[in-house]
PDB file of C-alpha atoms in Angstrom:
ATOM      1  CA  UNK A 298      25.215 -21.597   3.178  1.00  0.00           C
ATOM      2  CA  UNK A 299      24.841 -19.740  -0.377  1.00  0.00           C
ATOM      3  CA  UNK A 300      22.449 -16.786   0.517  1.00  0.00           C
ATOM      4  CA  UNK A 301      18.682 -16.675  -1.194  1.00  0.00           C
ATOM      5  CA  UNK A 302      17.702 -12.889  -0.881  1.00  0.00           C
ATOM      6  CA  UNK A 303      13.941 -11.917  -1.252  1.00  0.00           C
ATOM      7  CA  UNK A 304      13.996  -8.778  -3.740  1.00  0.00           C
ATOM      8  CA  UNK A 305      10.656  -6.509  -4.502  1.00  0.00           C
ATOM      9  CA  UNK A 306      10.498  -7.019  -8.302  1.00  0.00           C
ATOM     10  CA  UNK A 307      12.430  -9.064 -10.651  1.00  0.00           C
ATOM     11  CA  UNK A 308      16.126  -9.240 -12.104  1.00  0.00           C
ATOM     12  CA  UNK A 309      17.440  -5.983 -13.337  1.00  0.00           C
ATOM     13  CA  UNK A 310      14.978  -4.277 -10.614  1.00  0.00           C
ATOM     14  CA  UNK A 311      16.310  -1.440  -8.472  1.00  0.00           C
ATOM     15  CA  UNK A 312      16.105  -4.140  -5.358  1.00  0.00           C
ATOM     16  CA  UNK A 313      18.307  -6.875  -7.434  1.00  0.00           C
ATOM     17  CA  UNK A 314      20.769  -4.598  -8.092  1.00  0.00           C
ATOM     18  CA  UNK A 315      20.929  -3.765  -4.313  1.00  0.00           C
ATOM     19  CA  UNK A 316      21.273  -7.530  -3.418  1.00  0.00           C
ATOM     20  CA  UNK A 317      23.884  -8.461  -5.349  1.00  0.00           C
ATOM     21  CA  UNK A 318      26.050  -5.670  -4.444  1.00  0.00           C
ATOM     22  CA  UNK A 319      25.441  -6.221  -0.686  1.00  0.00           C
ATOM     23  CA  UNK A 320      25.333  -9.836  -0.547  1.00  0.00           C
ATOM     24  CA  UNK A 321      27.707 -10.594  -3.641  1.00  0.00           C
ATOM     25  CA  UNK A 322      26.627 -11.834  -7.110  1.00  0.00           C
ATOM     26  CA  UNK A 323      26.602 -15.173  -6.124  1.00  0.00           C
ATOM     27  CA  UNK A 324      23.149 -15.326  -4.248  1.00  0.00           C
ATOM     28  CA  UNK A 325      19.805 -16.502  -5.546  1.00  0.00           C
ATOM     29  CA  UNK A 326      16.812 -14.472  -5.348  1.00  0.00           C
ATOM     30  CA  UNK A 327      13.447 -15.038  -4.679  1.00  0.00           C
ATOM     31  CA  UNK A 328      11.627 -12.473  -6.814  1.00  0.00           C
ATOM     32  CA  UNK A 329       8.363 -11.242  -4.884  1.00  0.00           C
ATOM     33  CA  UNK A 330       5.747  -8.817  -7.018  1.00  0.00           C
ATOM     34  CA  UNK A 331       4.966  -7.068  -3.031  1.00  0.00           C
ATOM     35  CA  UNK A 332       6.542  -5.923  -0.339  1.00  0.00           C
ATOM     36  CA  UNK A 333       3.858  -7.854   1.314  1.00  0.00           C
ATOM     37  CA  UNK A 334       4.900 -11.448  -0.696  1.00  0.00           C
ATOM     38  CA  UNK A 335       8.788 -10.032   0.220  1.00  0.00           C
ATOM     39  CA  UNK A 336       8.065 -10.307   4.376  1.00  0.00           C
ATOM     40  CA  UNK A 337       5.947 -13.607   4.010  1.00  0.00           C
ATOM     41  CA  UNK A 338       9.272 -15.210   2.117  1.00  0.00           C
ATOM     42  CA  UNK A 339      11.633 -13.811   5.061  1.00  0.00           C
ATOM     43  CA  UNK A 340       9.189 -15.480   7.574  1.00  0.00           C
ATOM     44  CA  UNK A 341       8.033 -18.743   5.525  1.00  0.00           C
ATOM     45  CA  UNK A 342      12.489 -19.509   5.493  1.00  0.00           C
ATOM     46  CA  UNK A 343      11.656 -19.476   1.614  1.00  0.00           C
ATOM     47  CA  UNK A 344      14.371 -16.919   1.345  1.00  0.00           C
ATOM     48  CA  UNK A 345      17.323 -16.282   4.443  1.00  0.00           C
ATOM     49  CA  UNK A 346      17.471 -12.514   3.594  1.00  0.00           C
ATOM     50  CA  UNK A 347      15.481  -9.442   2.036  1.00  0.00           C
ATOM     51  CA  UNK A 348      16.223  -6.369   0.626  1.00  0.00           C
ATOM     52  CA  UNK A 349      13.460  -3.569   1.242  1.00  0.00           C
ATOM     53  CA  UNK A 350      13.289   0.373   0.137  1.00  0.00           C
ATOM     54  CA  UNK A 351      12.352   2.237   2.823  1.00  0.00           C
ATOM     55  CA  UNK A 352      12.624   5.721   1.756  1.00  0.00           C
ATOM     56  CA  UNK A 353      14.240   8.036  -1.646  1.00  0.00           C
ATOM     57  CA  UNK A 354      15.542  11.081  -1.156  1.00  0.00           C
ATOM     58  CA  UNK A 355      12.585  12.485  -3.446  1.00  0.00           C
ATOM     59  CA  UNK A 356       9.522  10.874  -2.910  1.00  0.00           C
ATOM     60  CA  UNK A 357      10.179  10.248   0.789  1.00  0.00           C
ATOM     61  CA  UNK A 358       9.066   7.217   3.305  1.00  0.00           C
ATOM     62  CA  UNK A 359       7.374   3.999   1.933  1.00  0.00           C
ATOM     63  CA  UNK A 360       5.514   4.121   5.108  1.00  0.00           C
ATOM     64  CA  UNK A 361       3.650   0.915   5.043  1.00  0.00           C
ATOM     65  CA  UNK A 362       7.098  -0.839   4.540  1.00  0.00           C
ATOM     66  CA  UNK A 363       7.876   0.170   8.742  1.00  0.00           C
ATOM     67  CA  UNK A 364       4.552  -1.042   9.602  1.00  0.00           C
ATOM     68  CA  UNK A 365       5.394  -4.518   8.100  1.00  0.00           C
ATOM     69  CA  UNK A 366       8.786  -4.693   9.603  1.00  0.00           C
ATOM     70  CA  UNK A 367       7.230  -3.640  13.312  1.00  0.00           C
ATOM     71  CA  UNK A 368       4.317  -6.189  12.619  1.00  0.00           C
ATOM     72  CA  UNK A 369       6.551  -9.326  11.454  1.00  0.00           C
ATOM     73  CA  UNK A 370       9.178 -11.085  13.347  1.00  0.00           C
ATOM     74  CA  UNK A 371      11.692  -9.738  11.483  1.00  0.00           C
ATOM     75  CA  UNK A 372      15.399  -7.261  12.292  1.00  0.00           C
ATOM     76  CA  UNK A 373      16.849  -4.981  10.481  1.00  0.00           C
ATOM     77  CA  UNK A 374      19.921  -5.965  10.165  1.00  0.00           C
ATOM     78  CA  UNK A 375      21.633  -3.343   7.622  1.00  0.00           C
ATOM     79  CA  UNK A 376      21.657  -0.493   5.087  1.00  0.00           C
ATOM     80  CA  UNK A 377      22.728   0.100   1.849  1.00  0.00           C
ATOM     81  CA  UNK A 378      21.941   4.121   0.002  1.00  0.00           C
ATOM     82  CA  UNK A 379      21.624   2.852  -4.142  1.00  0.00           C
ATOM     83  CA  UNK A 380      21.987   6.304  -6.708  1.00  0.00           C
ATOM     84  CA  UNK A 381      19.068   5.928  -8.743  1.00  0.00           C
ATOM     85  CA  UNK A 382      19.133   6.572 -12.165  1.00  0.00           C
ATOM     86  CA  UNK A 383      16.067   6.260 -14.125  1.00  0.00           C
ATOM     87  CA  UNK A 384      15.458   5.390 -18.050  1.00  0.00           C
ATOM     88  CA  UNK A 385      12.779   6.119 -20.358  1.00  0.00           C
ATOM     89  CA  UNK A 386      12.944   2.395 -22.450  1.00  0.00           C
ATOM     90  CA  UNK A 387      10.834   0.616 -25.343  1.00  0.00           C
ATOM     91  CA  UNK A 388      11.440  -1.826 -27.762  1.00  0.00           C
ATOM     92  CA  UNK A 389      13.832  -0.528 -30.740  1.00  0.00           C
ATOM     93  CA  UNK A 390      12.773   1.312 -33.325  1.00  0.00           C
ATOM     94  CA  UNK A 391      11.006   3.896 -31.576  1.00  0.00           C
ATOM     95  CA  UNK A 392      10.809   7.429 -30.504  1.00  0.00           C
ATOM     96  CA  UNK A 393       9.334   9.122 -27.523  1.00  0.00           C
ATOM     97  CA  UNK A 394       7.030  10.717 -29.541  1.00  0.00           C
ATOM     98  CA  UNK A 395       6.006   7.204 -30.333  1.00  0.00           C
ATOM     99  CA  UNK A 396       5.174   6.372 -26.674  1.00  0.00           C
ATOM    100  CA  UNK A 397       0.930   6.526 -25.826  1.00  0.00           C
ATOM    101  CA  UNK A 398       1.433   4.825 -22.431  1.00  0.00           C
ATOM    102  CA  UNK A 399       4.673   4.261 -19.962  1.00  0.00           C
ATOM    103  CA  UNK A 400       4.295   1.675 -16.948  1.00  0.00           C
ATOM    104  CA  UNK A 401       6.164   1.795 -13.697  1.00  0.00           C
ATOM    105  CA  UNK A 402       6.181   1.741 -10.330  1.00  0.00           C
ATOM    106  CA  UNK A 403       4.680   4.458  -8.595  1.00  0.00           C
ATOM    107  CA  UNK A 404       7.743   5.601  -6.526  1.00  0.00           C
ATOM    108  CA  UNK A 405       9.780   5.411 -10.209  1.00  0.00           C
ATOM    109  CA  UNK A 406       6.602   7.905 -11.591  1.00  0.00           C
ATOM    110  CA  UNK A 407       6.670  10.044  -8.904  1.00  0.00           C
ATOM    111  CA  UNK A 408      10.366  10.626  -8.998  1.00  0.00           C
ATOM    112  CA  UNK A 409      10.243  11.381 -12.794  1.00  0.00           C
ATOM    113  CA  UNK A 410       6.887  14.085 -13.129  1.00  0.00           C
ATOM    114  CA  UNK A 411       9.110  16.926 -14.635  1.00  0.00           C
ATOM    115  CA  UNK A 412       9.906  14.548 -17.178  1.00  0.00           C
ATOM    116  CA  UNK A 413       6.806  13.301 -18.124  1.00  0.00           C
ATOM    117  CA  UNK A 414       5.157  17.067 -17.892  1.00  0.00           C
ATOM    118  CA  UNK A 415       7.143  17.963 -21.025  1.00  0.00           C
ATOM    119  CA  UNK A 416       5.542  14.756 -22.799  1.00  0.00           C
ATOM    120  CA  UNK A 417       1.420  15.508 -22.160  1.00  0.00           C
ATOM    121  CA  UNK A 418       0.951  12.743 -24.489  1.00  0.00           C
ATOM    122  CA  UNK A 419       2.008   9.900 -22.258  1.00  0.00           C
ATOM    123  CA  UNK A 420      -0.370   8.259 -20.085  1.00  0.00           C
ATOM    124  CA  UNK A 421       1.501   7.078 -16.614  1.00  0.00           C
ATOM    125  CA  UNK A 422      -0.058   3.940 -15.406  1.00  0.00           C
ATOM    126  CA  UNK A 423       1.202   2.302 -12.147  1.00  0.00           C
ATOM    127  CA  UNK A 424       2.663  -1.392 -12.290  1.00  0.00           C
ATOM    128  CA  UNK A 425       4.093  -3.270  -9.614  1.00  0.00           C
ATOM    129  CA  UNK A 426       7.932  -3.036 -10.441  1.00  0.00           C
ATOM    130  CA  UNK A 427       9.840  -1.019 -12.532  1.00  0.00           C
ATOM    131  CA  UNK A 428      11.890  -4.311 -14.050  1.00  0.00           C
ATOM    132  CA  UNK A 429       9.316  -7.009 -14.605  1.00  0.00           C
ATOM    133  CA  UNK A 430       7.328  -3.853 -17.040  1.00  0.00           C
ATOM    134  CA  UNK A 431      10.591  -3.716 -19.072  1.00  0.00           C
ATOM    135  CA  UNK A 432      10.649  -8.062 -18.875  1.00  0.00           C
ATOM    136  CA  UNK A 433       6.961  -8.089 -20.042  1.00  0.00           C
ATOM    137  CA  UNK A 434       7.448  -5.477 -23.104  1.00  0.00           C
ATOM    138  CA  UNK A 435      10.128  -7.660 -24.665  1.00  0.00           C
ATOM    139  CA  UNK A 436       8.270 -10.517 -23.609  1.00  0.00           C
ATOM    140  CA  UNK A 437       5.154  -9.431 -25.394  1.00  0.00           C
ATOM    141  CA  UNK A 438       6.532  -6.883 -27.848  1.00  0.00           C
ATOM    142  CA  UNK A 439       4.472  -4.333 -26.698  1.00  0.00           C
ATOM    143  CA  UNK A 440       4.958  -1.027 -29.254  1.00  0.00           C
ATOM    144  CA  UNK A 441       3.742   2.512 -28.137  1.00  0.00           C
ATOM    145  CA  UNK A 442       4.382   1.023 -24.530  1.00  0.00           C
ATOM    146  CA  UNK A 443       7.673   2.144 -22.306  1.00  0.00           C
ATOM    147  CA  UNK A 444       9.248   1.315 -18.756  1.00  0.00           C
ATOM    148  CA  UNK A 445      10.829   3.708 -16.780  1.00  0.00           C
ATOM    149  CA  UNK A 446      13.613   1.159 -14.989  1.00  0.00           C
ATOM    150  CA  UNK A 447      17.556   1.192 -14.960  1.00  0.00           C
ATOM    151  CA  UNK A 448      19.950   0.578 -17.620  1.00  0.00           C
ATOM    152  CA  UNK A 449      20.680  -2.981 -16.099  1.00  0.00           C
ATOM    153  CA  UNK A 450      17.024  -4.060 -17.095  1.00  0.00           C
ATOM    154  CA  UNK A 451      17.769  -2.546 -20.563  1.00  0.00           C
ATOM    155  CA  UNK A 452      20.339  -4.451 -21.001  1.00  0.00           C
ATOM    156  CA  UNK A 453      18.522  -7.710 -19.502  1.00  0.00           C
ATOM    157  CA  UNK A 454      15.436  -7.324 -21.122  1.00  0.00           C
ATOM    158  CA  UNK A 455      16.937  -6.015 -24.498  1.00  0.00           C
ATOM    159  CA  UNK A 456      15.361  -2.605 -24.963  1.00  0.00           C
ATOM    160  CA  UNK A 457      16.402   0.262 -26.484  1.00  0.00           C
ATOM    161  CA  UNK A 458      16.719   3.568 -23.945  1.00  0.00           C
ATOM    162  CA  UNK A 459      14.489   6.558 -25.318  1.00  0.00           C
ATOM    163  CA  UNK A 460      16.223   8.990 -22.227  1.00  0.00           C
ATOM    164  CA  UNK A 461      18.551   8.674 -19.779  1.00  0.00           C
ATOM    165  CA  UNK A 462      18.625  10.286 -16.288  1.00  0.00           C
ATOM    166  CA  UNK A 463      14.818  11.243 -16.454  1.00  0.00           C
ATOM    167  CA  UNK A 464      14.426  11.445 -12.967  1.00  0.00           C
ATOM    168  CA  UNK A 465      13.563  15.305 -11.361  1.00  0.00           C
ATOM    169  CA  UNK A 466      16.373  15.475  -9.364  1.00  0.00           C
ATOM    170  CA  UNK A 467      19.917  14.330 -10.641  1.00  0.00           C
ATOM    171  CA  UNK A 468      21.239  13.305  -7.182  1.00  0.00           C
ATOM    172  CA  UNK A 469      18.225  10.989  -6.376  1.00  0.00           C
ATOM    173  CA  UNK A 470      18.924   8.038  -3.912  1.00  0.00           C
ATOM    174  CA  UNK A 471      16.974   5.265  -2.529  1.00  0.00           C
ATOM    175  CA  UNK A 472      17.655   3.737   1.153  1.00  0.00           C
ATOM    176  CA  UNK A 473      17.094  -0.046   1.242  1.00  0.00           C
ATOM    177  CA  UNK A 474      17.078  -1.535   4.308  1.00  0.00           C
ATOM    178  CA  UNK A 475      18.950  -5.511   4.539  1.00  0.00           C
ATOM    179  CA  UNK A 476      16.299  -7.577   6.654  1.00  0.00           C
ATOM    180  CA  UNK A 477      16.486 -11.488   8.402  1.00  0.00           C
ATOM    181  CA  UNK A 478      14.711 -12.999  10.835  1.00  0.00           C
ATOM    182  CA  UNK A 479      18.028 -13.602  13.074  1.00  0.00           C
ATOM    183  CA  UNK A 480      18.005 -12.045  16.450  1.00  0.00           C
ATOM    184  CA  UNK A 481      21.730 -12.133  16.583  1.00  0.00           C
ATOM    185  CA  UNK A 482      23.738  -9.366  15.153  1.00  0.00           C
ATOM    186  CA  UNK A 483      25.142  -9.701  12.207  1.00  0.00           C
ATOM    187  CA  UNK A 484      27.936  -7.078  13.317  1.00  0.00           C
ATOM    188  CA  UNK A 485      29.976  -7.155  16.506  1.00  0.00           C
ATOM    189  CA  UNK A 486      28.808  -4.547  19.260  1.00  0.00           C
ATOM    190  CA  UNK A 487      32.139  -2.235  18.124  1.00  0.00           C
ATOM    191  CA  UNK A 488      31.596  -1.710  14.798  1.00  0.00           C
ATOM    192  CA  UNK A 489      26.887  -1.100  15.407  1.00  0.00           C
ATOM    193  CA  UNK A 490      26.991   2.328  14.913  1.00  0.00           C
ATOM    194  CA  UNK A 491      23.446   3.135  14.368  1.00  0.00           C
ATOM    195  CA  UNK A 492      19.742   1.351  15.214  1.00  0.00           C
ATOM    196  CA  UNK A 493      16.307   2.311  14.328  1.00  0.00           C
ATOM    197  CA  UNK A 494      13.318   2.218  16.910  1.00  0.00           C
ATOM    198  CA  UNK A 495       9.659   2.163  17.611  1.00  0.00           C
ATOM    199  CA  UNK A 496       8.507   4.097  20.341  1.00  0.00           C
ATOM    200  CA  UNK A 497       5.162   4.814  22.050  1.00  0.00           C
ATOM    201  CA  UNK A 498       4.720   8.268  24.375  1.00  0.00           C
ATOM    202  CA  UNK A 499       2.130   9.275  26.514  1.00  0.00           C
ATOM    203  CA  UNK A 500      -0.511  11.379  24.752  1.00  0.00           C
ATOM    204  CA  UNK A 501       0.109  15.038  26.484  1.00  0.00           C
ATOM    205  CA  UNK A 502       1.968  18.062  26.070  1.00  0.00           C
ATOM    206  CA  UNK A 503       6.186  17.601  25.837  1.00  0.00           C
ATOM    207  CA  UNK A 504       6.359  13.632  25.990  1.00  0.00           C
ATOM    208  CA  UNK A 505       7.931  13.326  22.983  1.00  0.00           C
ATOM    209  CA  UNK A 506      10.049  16.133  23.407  1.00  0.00           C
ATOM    210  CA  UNK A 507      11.395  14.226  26.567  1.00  0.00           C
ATOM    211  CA  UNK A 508      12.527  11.389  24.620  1.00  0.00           C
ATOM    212  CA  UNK A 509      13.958  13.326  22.203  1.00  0.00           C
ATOM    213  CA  UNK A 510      15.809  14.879  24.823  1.00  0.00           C
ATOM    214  CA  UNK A 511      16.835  11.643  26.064  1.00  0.00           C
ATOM    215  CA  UNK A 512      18.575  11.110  23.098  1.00  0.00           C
ATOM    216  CA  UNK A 513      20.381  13.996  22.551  1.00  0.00           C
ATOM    217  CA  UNK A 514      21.998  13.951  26.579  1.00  0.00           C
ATOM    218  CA  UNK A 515      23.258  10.277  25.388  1.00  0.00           C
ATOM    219  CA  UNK A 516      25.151  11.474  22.694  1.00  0.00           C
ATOM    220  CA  UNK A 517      22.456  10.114  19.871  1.00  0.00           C
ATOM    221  CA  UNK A 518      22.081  11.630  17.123  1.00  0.00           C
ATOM    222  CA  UNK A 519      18.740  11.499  15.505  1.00  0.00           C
ATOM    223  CA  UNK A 520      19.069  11.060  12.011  1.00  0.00           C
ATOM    224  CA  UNK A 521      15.338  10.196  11.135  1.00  0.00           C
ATOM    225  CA  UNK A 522      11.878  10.606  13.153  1.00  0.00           C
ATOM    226  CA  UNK A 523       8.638   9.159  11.070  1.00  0.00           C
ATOM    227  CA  UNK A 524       5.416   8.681  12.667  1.00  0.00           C
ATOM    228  CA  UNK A 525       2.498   6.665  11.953  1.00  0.00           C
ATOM    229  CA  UNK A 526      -1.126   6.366  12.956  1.00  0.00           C
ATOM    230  CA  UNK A 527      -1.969   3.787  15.850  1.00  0.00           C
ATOM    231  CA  UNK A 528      -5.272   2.044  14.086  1.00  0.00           C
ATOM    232  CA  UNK A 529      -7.263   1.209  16.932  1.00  0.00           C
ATOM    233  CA  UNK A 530      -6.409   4.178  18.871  1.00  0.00           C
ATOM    234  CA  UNK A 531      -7.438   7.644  16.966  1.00  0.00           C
ATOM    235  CA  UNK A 532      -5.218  10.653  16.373  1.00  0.00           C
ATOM    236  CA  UNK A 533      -2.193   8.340  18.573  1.00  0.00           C
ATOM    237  CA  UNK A 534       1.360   7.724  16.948  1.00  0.00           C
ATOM    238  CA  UNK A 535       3.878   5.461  17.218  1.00  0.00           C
ATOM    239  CA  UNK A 536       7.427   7.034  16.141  1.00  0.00           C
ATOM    240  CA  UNK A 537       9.844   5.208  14.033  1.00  0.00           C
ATOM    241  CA  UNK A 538      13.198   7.019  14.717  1.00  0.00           C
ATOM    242  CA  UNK A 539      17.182   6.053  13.153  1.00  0.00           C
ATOM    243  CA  UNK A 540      19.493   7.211  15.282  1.00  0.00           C
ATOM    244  CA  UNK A 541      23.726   7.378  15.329  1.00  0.00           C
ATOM    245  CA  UNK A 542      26.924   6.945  17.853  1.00  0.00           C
ATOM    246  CA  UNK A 543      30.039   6.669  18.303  1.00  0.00           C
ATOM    247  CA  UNK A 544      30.224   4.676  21.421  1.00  0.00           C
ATOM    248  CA  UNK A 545      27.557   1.391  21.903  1.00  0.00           C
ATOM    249  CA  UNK A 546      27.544   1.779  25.799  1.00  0.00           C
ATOM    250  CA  UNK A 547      25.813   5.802  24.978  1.00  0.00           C
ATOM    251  CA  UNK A 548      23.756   3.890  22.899  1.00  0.00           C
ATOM    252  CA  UNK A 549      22.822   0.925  25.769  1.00  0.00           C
ATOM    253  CA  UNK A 550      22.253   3.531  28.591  1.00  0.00           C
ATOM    254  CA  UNK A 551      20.039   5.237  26.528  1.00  0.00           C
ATOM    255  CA  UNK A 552      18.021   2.492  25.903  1.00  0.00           C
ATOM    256  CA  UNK A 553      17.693   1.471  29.691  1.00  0.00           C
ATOM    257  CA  UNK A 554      15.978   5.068  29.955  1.00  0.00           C
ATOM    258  CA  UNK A 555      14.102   5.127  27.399  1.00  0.00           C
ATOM    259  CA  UNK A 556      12.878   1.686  28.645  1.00  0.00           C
ATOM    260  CA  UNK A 557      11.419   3.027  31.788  1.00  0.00           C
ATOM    261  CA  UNK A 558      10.041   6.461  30.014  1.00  0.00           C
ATOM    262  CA  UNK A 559       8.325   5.408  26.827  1.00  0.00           C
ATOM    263  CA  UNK A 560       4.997   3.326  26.703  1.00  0.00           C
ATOM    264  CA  UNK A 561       6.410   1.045  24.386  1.00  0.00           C
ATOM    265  CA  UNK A 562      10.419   0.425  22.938  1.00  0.00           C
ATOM    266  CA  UNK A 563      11.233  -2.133  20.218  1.00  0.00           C
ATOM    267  CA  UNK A 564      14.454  -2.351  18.684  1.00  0.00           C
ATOM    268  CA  UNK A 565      13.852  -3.087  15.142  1.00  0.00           C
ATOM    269  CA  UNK A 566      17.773  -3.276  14.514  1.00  0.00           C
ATOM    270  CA  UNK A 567      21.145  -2.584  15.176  1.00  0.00           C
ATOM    271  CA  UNK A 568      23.305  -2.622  12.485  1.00  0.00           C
ATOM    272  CA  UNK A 569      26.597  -0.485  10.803  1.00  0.00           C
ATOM    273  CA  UNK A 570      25.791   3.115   9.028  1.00  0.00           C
ATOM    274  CA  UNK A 571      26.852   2.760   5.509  1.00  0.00           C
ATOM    275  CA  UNK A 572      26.797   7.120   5.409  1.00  0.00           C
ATOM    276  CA  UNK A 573      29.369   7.387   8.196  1.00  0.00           C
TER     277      UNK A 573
END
C-alpha cells in the first residue's frame, strides 16, 4: 500500500523534506497547517503515517507536540535528526535592505534572532509554516515581504535567496518523530534500541530519583527527561523520558519494575535510534 504521510506545512517544508527521505519519494502527503490538523489525519485514517518535530537542538521541546501524542491513540514508531539550514528568501529583484516584514514559523524565528538583530528594520511576524509563506509570496507577489524556509522551497516556490545559513547556530538540527496508529512494531524486538515513556511518581521527596535509578541499574540510558504540568492537578508532572540499550530483555525487565513503582507507565514507542 503506497504510503500517505501527514506533514506540518506544505511541500518544500522542513516536515516534507523529512517524509520523503524516511518514507521514500514516492509517498503522498497530506499537508496539515497544525500539528493539531496533523494528529486528527493520523486518527481520521486520512493519512497512514505522520511526521512530527518534537524538539531542535536550539530552540528546544515543542512541548505541546508530547501532550498530543500521550492524549491520541497514536505510537511512535521512529526517528529521524534533519540539519536545518535556514534561508532569508523574496521574490527576485530584491535586497535585504528591501525587506519591511519577514514571515515564518516561530521555531524558524527563534532559531534565526542573531540574524535578524543585525537587520532592526525587519518586522518578524509568526505564520504557520515556514514553506506555505514562501508558496503564498510567489503566489501573491508579495514585494518588501520574505520567508525564512529551506532552499528546497526556493527552488519550489521560485524565489530568489537574500542569505543563506541565517540560522544562530551553524550545527542546528531538528528531531522529528515518525508516528502511526499501529500497535505493532514496525521493527523486530532485535534491532528496538530505544523507546520513549510517560511516567507518573508519587508527589514526595526522591520518587523520581527512584525511577531514575531504576533505569540506570537496567542498563538504560536516559537520553532525554521533559516534564509537563498535570492540568487538573496543580504543581504535579508527568515525565516524558527517551531512553537507550543494547539488549531488549534490560529494556523489558525494566519496564516490569517500573510497572509496579510508578503511578502511571505508557509506552509511547519503541522504535530504532537513528544517533546510534
Amino acid at each position: 500500500m503506497r504510503k500517505k504521510v501527514a506533514i506540518q506545512g506544505v511541500k518544500g517544508s522542513y516536515h516534507h523534506g523529512v517524509a520523503k527521505a524516511y518514507f521514500g519519494d514516492e509517498i503522498e502527503v497530506d499537508e496539515c497547517m497544525s500539528f493539531q490538523e496533523l494528529v486528527h489525519s493520523l486518527e481520521n485514517k486520512k493519512s497512514t503515517d505522520a511526521v512530527m518535530a518534537i524538539e531542535n537542538s536550539i530552540a528546544g521541546s515543542i512541548i505541546p507536540n508530547y501532550a498530543y501524542i500521550d492524549e491520541h491513540n497514536i505510537t511512535i514508531s521512529g526517528e529521524y535528526f534533519l540539519p536545518i539550514h535556514h534561508c532569508l528568501m523574496a521574490l527576485s529583484g530584491q535586497k535585504v535592505s528591501d525587506i519591511k516584514e519577514v514571515y515564518s514559523h516561530p521555531m524558524a524565528l527563534l532559531q534565526c534572532k542573531e540574524f535578524f538583530r543585525s537587520q532592526p528594520h525587519i518586522k518578524l511576524v509568526e505564520d504557520a509554516d515556514t514553506a506555505d509563506v514562501a508558496k503564498r509570496i510567489q503566489e501573491q507577489q508579495l514585494k518588501g515581504i520574505a520567508a525564512v524556509a529551506g532552499e528546497t522551497a526556493a527552488n519550489i516556490y521560485g524565489l530568489e535567496i537574500l542569505a543563506e545559513e541565517i540560522q544562530t547556530i551553524k550545527s542546528n538540527s531538528t528531531r522529528f518523530f515518525i508516528l502511526n496508529t499501529r500497535e505493532e512494531l514496525e521493527v523486530g524486538k532485535e534491532e528496538i534500541n530505544k523507546a520513549s515513556l510517560k511516567f507518573l511518581t508519587d508527589h514526595k521527596r526522591g520518587s523520581l530519583a527512584t525511577v531514575l535509578n531504576v533505569m540506570s541499574d537496567c542498563n538504560l540510558n536516559l537520553t532525554k527527561i521533559q516534564s509537563l504540568p498535570l492540568i487538573d492537578k496543580p504543581w504535579k508532572y508527568s515525565f516524558f523520558v527517551d531512553v537507550t540499550f543494547e539488549d531488549y530483555k534490560d529494556y523489558e525487565k525494566a519496564m516490569s519494575i517500573l510497572k509496579i513503582m510508578a503511578l502511571e507507565l505508557k509506552v509511547l514507542g519503541e522504535y530504532k535510534n537513528q544517533n546510534g
